[in-house]
Amino acid sequence: MANQTATLLFKSPLHQMTQTTPTCLWNDSASIKELTYSIEHGAVGATCNPVIAVTVLKEEMDYWRPRIVSLMRTMPTASEEQIGWRIIEEMSARGAELLLPAFEAYRGRNGRLSIQTDPRFYRDSVSIVDQAIHFSELAPNMIVKIPVTRAGIPAIEEATYRGISINATVCFTLPQCIAVAEAVERGLQRREREGKDISSMGPVCTIMVGRLDDWLKVVMERDNISTDPGYLEWAGVAVFKKTYKIFRERGYRLRLLSAAFRNHMHWSEFIGGDVVISPPCAWQRRYNASDIEVVSRIETPVDHRILSDLQKRFADFRAAYEENGLSLDEFDSFGATRRTLRQFIGSCAELAALVRDVMLPNPDRAAAK
């Protein structure tokens, strides 16, 4: 009877999670259609970046093509790249508008749209901060994504000091998360010393749990490592849970966010934590159609046999799992970081190509028609 009552009270497992635990749901997309679905199931945040923008443009080109044409007229000297980033800004602002009620209800802790700084700036702290300032002015409820690279850490501190809520991204390891948390604390403390308000800020640190799993699978094939393949599904979960415990013990004033979903544990194992889960809409639909029980698992440790095996066989897991496993100077060369930055940077070129097809249509294709 109790389970039947719960089914009546909550629209879905994700909705149940958001209503009965501290765990928040954000949507890993700025598509209005997907964000609307996600909000209906309890979401209080969303994301945009060049990869997402490319996906949305491909799916919604009928909507965005006239806007690109309009920008061509109002920005007659703009490059396809400049117009592409203008589209990212407008796409993000549209999503942010849908989240304003949650932003006001949560007083800034939620209800934000994450917009990513240009991944090509990953080595340039000044450019990251300058773009973060610009993005923060697009809407009152923006949160700005900054990569956890050597240059990204000082940018995170400076942006926080300037009152910008940050979402640390391109992050896979405990050492990166600690560096982010310390940078955010320095930024907040600088504001506090000067009597500046921090009450409405809502910084988060993303762990791209599935991308760590992906990288270890690459290492396994590359280095001819034999292990139980199921163990690799737990690597990101193990890093997230250990990081969460340390954050709680040290009282860092930012939340962890789980991203890059590859299996249901990237959601179900974090239920109950004061954290954010940010799955793409397709994963949300999968979770909502499941019979996975919504119970707190954040404190449940990963099987020690799995941890021991991963630590024994994978140096890169040890680097990700141990607090001193990576130095700041090694952040940029970590395998998962390089793979992710290359994809994000590549998406900038793909975004420009989509805009180019509107600005300068291919005459050969036109002739073929």
Short mmCIF file of C-alpha atoms in Angstrom, two decimals:
data_model
loop_
_atom_site.label_atom_id
_atom_site.label_comp_id
_atom_site.label_asym_id
_atom_site.label_seq_id
_atom_site.Cartn_x
_atom_site.Cartn_y
_atom_site.Cartn_z
CA MET A 1 0.00 0.00 0.00
CA ALA A 2 2.83 2.39 0.85
CA ASN A 3 4.47 1.86 -2.56
CA GLN A 4 1.12 2.49 -4.30
CA THR A 5 0.71 5.73 -2.33
CA ALA A 6 4.20 6.85 -3.33
CA THR A 7 3.38 6.14 -6.98
CA LEU A 8 0.35 8.40 -6.73
CA LEU A 9 2.26 11.21 -5.01
CA PHE A 10 5.25 11.34 -7.37
CA LYS A 11 5.32 11.57 -11.15
CA SER A 12 8.48 9.51 -11.53
CA PRO A 13 11.51 8.12 -9.67
CA LEU A 14 13.41 11.36 -10.39
CA HIS A 15 10.54 13.45 -9.09
CA GLN A 16 10.38 11.27 -5.99
CA MET A 17 14.10 11.80 -5.45
CA THR A 18 13.83 15.58 -5.69
CA GLN A 19 10.88 15.67 -3.29
CA THR A 20 12.10 13.24 -0.63
CA THR A 21 15.91 13.66 -0.56
CA PRO A 22 18.42 16.55 -0.69
CA THR A 23 19.56 15.36 -4.13
CA CYS A 24 18.78 17.82 -6.95
CA LEU A 25 18.14 17.20 -10.63
CA TRP A 26 19.55 19.39 -13.39
CA ASN A 27 19.02 18.77 -17.10
CA ASP A 28 22.13 18.20 -19.21
CA SER A 29 20.76 20.16 -22.16
CA ALA A 30 19.45 23.58 -23.08
CA SER A 31 16.81 22.23 -25.45
CA ILE A 32 13.52 23.86 -24.45
CA LYS A 33 11.58 20.67 -25.16
CA GLU A 34 13.91 18.55 -23.04
CA LEU A 35 14.20 21.13 -20.28
CA THR A 36 10.42 21.40 -20.07
CA TYR A 37 10.16 17.63 -19.59
CA SER A 38 12.91 17.70 -16.99
CA ILE A 39 11.32 20.55 -15.01
CA GLU A 40 8.05 18.59 -14.95
CA HIS A 41 9.98 15.82 -13.21
CA GLY A 42 11.66 18.02 -10.64
CA ALA A 43 14.64 19.60 -12.41
CA VAL A 44 15.96 22.91 -11.08
CA GLY A 45 18.92 23.52 -13.41
CA ALA A 46 20.29 22.98 -16.92
CA THR A 47 23.41 23.15 -19.07
CA CYS A 48 24.66 24.53 -22.37
CA ASN A 49 28.03 24.10 -24.05
CA PRO A 50 29.28 23.85 -27.65
CA VAL A 51 28.54 20.11 -27.82
CA ILE A 52 24.98 20.65 -26.61
CA ALA A 53 24.54 23.67 -28.88
CA VAL A 54 25.51 21.59 -31.92
CA THR A 55 22.97 18.92 -30.97
CA VAL A 56 20.20 21.47 -30.40
CA LEU A 57 20.97 23.29 -33.66
CA LYS A 58 20.76 20.06 -35.63
CA GLU A 59 17.41 19.19 -34.05
CA GLU A 60 15.94 22.71 -34.05
CA MET A 61 17.45 24.31 -37.16
CA ASP A 62 14.00 25.40 -38.35
CA TYR A 63 13.84 27.63 -35.28
CA TRP A 64 17.45 28.86 -35.27
CA ARG A 65 18.03 29.38 -39.01
CA PRO A 66 15.99 32.63 -39.14
CA ARG A 67 17.86 33.88 -36.09
CA ILE A 68 21.22 33.18 -37.73
CA VAL A 69 20.05 35.06 -40.83
CA SER A 70 18.95 37.96 -38.63
CA LEU A 71 22.32 38.05 -36.87
CA MET A 72 24.05 38.10 -40.26
CA ARG A 73 22.19 41.35 -41.00
CA THR A 74 22.78 43.00 -37.61
CA MET A 75 26.41 41.79 -37.37
CA PRO A 76 27.58 42.26 -40.98
CA THR A 77 31.28 41.73 -40.25
CA ALA A 78 30.87 38.85 -37.78
CA SER A 79 32.50 35.51 -38.45
CA GLU A 80 30.63 32.22 -38.35
CA GLU A 81 32.40 31.54 -35.04
CA GLN A 82 31.19 34.82 -33.52
CA ILE A 83 27.63 34.16 -34.61
CA GLY A 84 27.88 30.59 -33.31
CA TRP A 85 28.80 31.81 -29.85
CA ARG A 86 26.01 34.39 -30.00
CA ILE A 87 23.63 31.48 -30.62
CA ILE A 88 25.04 29.68 -27.56
CA GLU A 89 24.38 32.78 -25.49
CA GLU A 90 20.80 33.13 -26.73
CA MET A 91 20.14 29.41 -26.33
CA SER A 92 21.39 29.64 -22.75
CA ALA A 93 19.31 32.74 -21.97
CA ARG A 94 16.16 30.98 -23.25
CA GLY A 95 16.79 28.06 -20.93
CA ALA A 96 17.62 30.36 -18.03
CA GLU A 97 14.25 32.05 -18.36
CA LEU A 98 12.45 28.76 -17.74
CA LEU A 99 14.48 28.29 -14.57
CA LEU A 100 13.82 31.70 -13.01
CA PRO A 101 11.01 30.45 -10.73
CA ALA A 102 13.34 27.83 -9.25
CA PHE A 103 16.13 30.40 -8.99
CA GLU A 104 13.92 32.65 -6.92
CA ALA A 105 12.53 29.80 -4.82
CA TYR A 106 16.01 28.46 -3.98
CA ARG A 107 17.53 31.95 -3.60
CA GLY A 108 20.28 31.24 -6.11
CA ARG A 109 21.37 27.81 -4.97
CA ASN A 110 19.45 26.20 -7.85
CA GLY A 111 17.50 27.46 -10.84
CA ARG A 112 20.63 28.22 -12.83
CA LEU A 113 21.67 27.61 -16.43
CA SER A 114 25.29 26.45 -16.80
CA ILE A 115 27.02 28.07 -19.76
CA GLN A 116 30.50 26.89 -20.67
CA THR A 117 33.43 29.16 -21.39
CA ASP A 118 35.20 28.59 -24.69
CA PRO A 119 37.17 25.33 -24.22
CA ARG A 120 39.96 26.75 -26.38
CA PHE A 121 40.75 29.10 -23.48
CA TYR A 122 41.75 26.20 -21.22
CA ARG A 123 45.33 27.57 -20.91
CA ASP A 124 44.36 31.24 -20.51
CA SER A 125 43.09 32.36 -17.08
CA VAL A 126 42.49 35.96 -18.13
CA SER A 127 40.36 35.04 -21.15
CA ILE A 128 38.36 32.56 -19.06
CA VAL A 129 37.58 35.20 -16.43
CA ASP A 130 36.72 37.85 -19.02
CA GLN A 131 34.27 35.51 -20.73
CA ALA A 132 32.86 34.35 -17.38
CA ILE A 133 32.06 37.96 -16.49
CA HIS A 134 30.31 38.46 -19.83
CA PHE A 135 28.31 35.25 -19.51
CA SER A 136 27.26 36.05 -15.95
CA GLU A 137 25.57 39.20 -17.26
CA LEU A 138 23.37 37.37 -19.79
CA ALA A 139 20.76 36.52 -17.15
CA PRO A 140 20.53 36.80 -13.37
CA ASN A 141 20.57 33.03 -12.99
CA MET A 142 23.63 32.07 -15.00
CA ILE A 143 26.30 29.75 -13.60
CA VAL A 144 29.54 29.66 -15.58
CA LYS A 145 31.44 26.49 -16.42
CA ILE A 146 35.22 26.73 -16.10
CA PRO A 147 37.55 23.81 -16.90
CA VAL A 148 39.64 22.30 -14.12
CA THR A 149 42.96 22.86 -15.84
CA ARG A 150 46.12 24.52 -14.59
CA ALA A 151 44.83 27.89 -15.82
CA GLY A 152 41.27 27.12 -14.79
CA ILE A 153 41.99 26.94 -11.05
CA PRO A 154 43.06 30.61 -10.66
CA ALA A 155 40.19 31.59 -12.97
CA ILE A 156 37.75 29.78 -10.65
CA GLU A 157 39.07 31.71 -7.65
CA GLU A 158 38.93 35.07 -9.44
CA ALA A 159 35.47 34.50 -10.91
CA THR A 160 34.17 33.46 -7.48
CA TYR A 161 35.69 36.57 -5.93
CA ARG A 162 33.86 38.65 -8.52
CA GLY A 163 30.56 37.15 -7.41
CA ILE A 164 30.14 34.68 -10.28
CA SER A 165 28.74 31.27 -9.41
CA ILE A 166 30.94 28.69 -11.10
CA ASN A 167 30.46 25.14 -12.28
CA ALA A 168 33.86 23.46 -12.49
CA THR A 169 33.92 21.15 -15.50
CA VAL A 170 36.38 18.88 -17.36
CA CYS A 171 36.91 17.30 -13.94
CA PHE A 172 37.33 13.58 -13.20
CA THR A 173 39.52 13.20 -10.12
CA LEU A 174 39.66 13.83 -6.41
CA PRO A 175 42.78 16.05 -6.70
CA GLN A 176 40.97 18.29 -9.21
CA CYS A 177 37.92 18.54 -6.95
CA ILE A 178 40.03 19.50 -3.92
CA ALA A 179 41.78 22.18 -5.98
CA VAL A 180 38.40 23.53 -7.08
CA ALA A 181 37.00 23.55 -3.55
CA GLU A 182 40.05 25.38 -2.19
CA ALA A 183 39.91 27.92 -5.03
CA VAL A 184 36.21 28.59 -4.39
CA GLU A 185 36.89 28.98 -0.67
CA ARG A 186 39.65 31.52 -1.38
CA GLY A 187 37.33 33.46 -3.66
CA LEU A 188 34.48 33.43 -1.12
CA GLN A 189 36.80 34.45 1.71
CA ARG A 190 38.13 37.39 -0.31
CA ARG A 191 34.55 38.57 -0.86
CA GLU A 192 33.70 38.13 2.81
CA ARG A 193 36.74 40.14 3.94
CA GLU A 194 35.53 43.01 1.76
CA GLY A 195 31.95 42.75 3.05
CA LYS A 196 30.58 41.54 -0.28
CA ASP A 197 27.49 39.35 -0.41
CA ILE A 198 27.80 35.60 -1.04
CA SER A 199 24.33 34.56 0.16
CA SER A 200 22.87 33.95 -3.31
CA MET A 201 25.88 32.21 -4.85
CA GLY A 202 25.59 28.53 -5.78
CA PRO A 203 28.92 27.07 -6.96
CA VAL A 204 29.20 23.40 -7.94
CA CYS A 205 32.02 21.08 -8.95
CA THR A 206 31.22 18.54 -11.64
CA ILE A 207 32.74 15.06 -11.71
CA MET A 208 32.35 13.58 -15.18
CA VAL A 209 32.00 10.10 -13.71
CA GLY A 210 31.28 8.27 -16.95
CA ARG A 211 34.22 9.86 -18.73
CA LEU A 212 36.59 8.53 -16.07
CA ASP A 213 35.11 5.05 -16.66
CA ASP A 214 35.53 5.57 -20.41
CA TRP A 215 39.18 6.51 -20.03
CA LEU A 216 40.01 3.48 -17.91
CA LYS A 217 38.41 1.27 -20.57
CA VAL A 218 40.73 2.87 -23.14
CA VAL A 219 43.70 2.22 -20.84
CA MET A 220 42.60 -1.40 -20.37
CA GLU A 221 42.64 -2.01 -24.14
CA ARG A 222 45.79 0.02 -24.74
CA ASP A 223 47.82 -1.67 -22.01
CA ASN A 224 46.34 -5.18 -22.32
CA ILE A 225 44.99 -5.16 -18.76
CA SER A 226 42.71 -8.00 -17.70
CA THR A 227 40.05 -7.30 -15.10
CA ASP A 228 36.38 -7.84 -14.48
CA PRO A 229 34.82 -5.41 -17.01
CA GLY A 230 32.03 -4.64 -14.58
CA TYR A 231 34.55 -3.14 -12.16
CA LEU A 232 35.21 -0.28 -14.57
CA GLU A 233 31.60 0.84 -14.22
CA TRP A 234 32.36 1.75 -10.58
CA ALA A 235 35.47 3.92 -11.00
CA GLY A 236 33.66 7.24 -11.29
CA VAL A 237 31.22 6.26 -8.54
CA ALA A 238 34.13 5.49 -6.19
CA VAL A 239 35.81 8.84 -6.85
CA PHE A 240 32.51 10.71 -6.41
CA LYS A 241 31.68 9.04 -3.09
CA LYS A 242 35.14 9.60 -1.64
CA THR A 243 35.12 13.23 -2.76
CA TYR A 244 31.66 13.77 -1.26
CA LYS A 245 32.84 12.42 2.10
CA ILE A 246 35.87 14.72 2.12
CA PHE A 247 33.80 17.75 1.10
CA ARG A 248 31.41 17.10 3.98
CA GLU A 249 34.21 16.61 6.50
CA ARG A 250 35.96 19.84 5.48
CA GLY A 251 32.84 21.94 5.09
CA TYR A 252 33.54 23.18 1.58
CA ARG A 253 30.83 25.57 0.41
CA LEU A 254 30.05 24.02 -2.94
CA ARG A 255 28.21 20.94 -4.10
CA LEU A 256 29.30 18.05 -6.26
CA LEU A 257 27.54 17.41 -9.55
CA SER A 258 27.44 14.05 -11.34
CA ALA A 259 27.65 14.20 -15.15
CA ALA A 260 28.53 12.04 -18.18
CA PHE A 261 26.10 9.20 -17.53
CA ARG A 262 26.89 5.68 -18.69
CA ASN A 263 24.87 3.52 -16.28
CA HIS A 264 22.18 3.93 -13.63
CA MET A 265 24.72 3.95 -10.77
CA HIS A 266 25.75 7.43 -11.89
CA TRP A 267 22.33 8.40 -10.54
CA SER A 268 21.21 5.73 -8.09
CA GLU A 269 24.45 5.54 -6.08
CA PHE A 270 24.34 9.26 -5.29
CA ILE A 271 20.73 9.47 -4.10
CA GLY A 272 20.51 10.96 -0.63
CA GLY A 273 23.52 13.21 -0.96
CA ASP A 274 23.35 16.99 -0.97
CA VAL A 275 24.51 16.84 -4.57
CA VAL A 276 23.28 17.50 -8.10
CA ILE A 277 22.74 14.83 -10.73
CA SER A 278 22.68 16.15 -14.29
CA PRO A 279 21.69 13.47 -16.81
CA PRO A 280 20.72 14.07 -20.43
CA CYS A 281 17.00 13.88 -21.07
CA ALA A 282 17.28 10.42 -22.63
CA TRP A 283 18.77 9.06 -19.42
CA GLN A 284 16.08 10.80 -17.39
CA ARG A 285 13.40 9.04 -19.41
CA ARG A 286 15.19 5.73 -18.87
CA TYR A 287 15.38 6.28 -15.12
CA ASN A 288 11.75 7.36 -14.95
CA ALA A 289 10.69 4.19 -16.77
CA SER A 290 12.70 2.00 -14.39
CA ASP A 291 11.74 0.27 -11.17
CA ILE A 292 14.97 1.29 -9.40
CA GLU A 293 14.12 2.06 -5.80
CA VAL A 294 14.69 5.64 -4.70
CA VAL A 295 16.66 5.09 -1.48
CA SER A 296 19.73 6.80 -0.08
CA ARG A 297 22.94 5.11 -1.25
CA ILE A 298 25.44 7.96 -1.05
CA GLU A 299 26.95 6.57 2.17
CA THR A 300 27.10 2.98 0.87
CA PRO A 301 30.77 2.23 0.11
CA VAL A 302 31.92 0.69 -3.14
CA ASP A 303 32.83 -2.98 -2.71
CA HIS A 304 36.41 -3.17 -1.39
CA ARG A 305 37.22 -5.92 -3.90
CA ILE A 306 36.41 -3.56 -6.76
CA LEU A 307 38.46 -0.74 -5.24
CA SER A 308 41.42 -3.02 -4.59
CA ASP A 309 41.40 -4.35 -8.13
CA LEU A 310 41.16 -0.91 -9.72
CA GLN A 311 43.94 0.44 -7.50
CA LYS A 312 46.16 -2.55 -8.25
CA ARG A 313 45.73 -2.54 -12.03
CA PHE A 314 45.24 1.11 -13.03
CA ALA A 315 47.73 3.84 -12.22
CA ASP A 316 45.26 6.37 -13.61
CA PHE A 317 42.61 5.20 -11.15
CA ARG A 318 45.07 5.69 -8.30
CA ALA A 319 45.77 9.18 -9.65
CA ALA A 320 42.03 9.89 -9.68
CA TYR A 321 41.20 8.32 -6.31
CA GLU A 322 44.08 9.50 -4.11
CA GLU A 323 44.11 13.09 -2.84
CA ASN A 324 47.69 13.63 -3.95
CA GLY A 325 47.37 11.48 -7.07
CA LEU A 326 47.79 14.43 -9.43
CA SER A 327 49.58 17.75 -9.08
CA LEU A 328 48.16 20.96 -10.53
CA ASP A 329 50.74 20.77 -13.31
CA GLU A 330 49.45 17.30 -14.25
CA PHE A 331 45.78 18.25 -14.62
CA ASP A 332 46.08 19.13 -18.31
CA SER A 333 47.90 15.92 -19.25
CA PHE A 334 45.52 13.47 -17.54
CA GLY A 335 44.07 11.21 -20.23
CA ALA A 336 40.39 11.94 -19.57
CA THR A 337 41.13 15.68 -19.57
CA ARG A 338 42.85 15.58 -22.94
CA ARG A 339 40.11 13.42 -24.50
CA THR A 340 37.35 15.70 -23.23
CA LEU A 341 39.04 18.95 -24.19
CA ARG A 342 39.65 17.63 -27.69
CA GLN A 343 35.96 16.78 -28.05
CA PHE A 344 34.82 20.13 -26.68
CA ILE A 345 37.26 22.04 -28.88
CA GLY A 346 36.22 19.97 -31.89
CA SER A 347 32.58 20.88 -31.26
CA CYS A 348 33.47 24.57 -31.67
CA ALA A 349 34.52 23.82 -35.24
CA GLU A 350 31.34 21.81 -35.80
CA LEU A 351 29.23 24.67 -34.46
CA ALA A 352 30.95 27.10 -36.83
CA ALA A 353 30.33 24.70 -39.73
CA LEU A 354 26.59 24.59 -38.98
CA VAL A 355 26.46 28.38 -38.98
CA ARG A 356 28.54 28.46 -42.17
CA ASP A 357 25.96 26.33 -43.96
CA VAL A 358 23.43 29.11 -43.30
CA MET A 359 25.76 32.05 -43.94
CA LEU A 360 27.43 30.58 -47.02
CA PRO A 361 25.43 27.66 -48.39
CA ASN A 362 27.29 25.07 -50.41
CA PRO A 363 26.58 25.88 -54.08
CA ASP A 364 27.26 22.29 -55.17
CA ARG A 365 24.45 21.02 -52.95
CA ALA A 366 22.15 23.72 -54.21
CA ALA A 367 22.91 22.73 -57.80
CA ALA A 368 22.25 19.08 -57.05
CA LYS A 369 18.76 19.97 -55.83
#
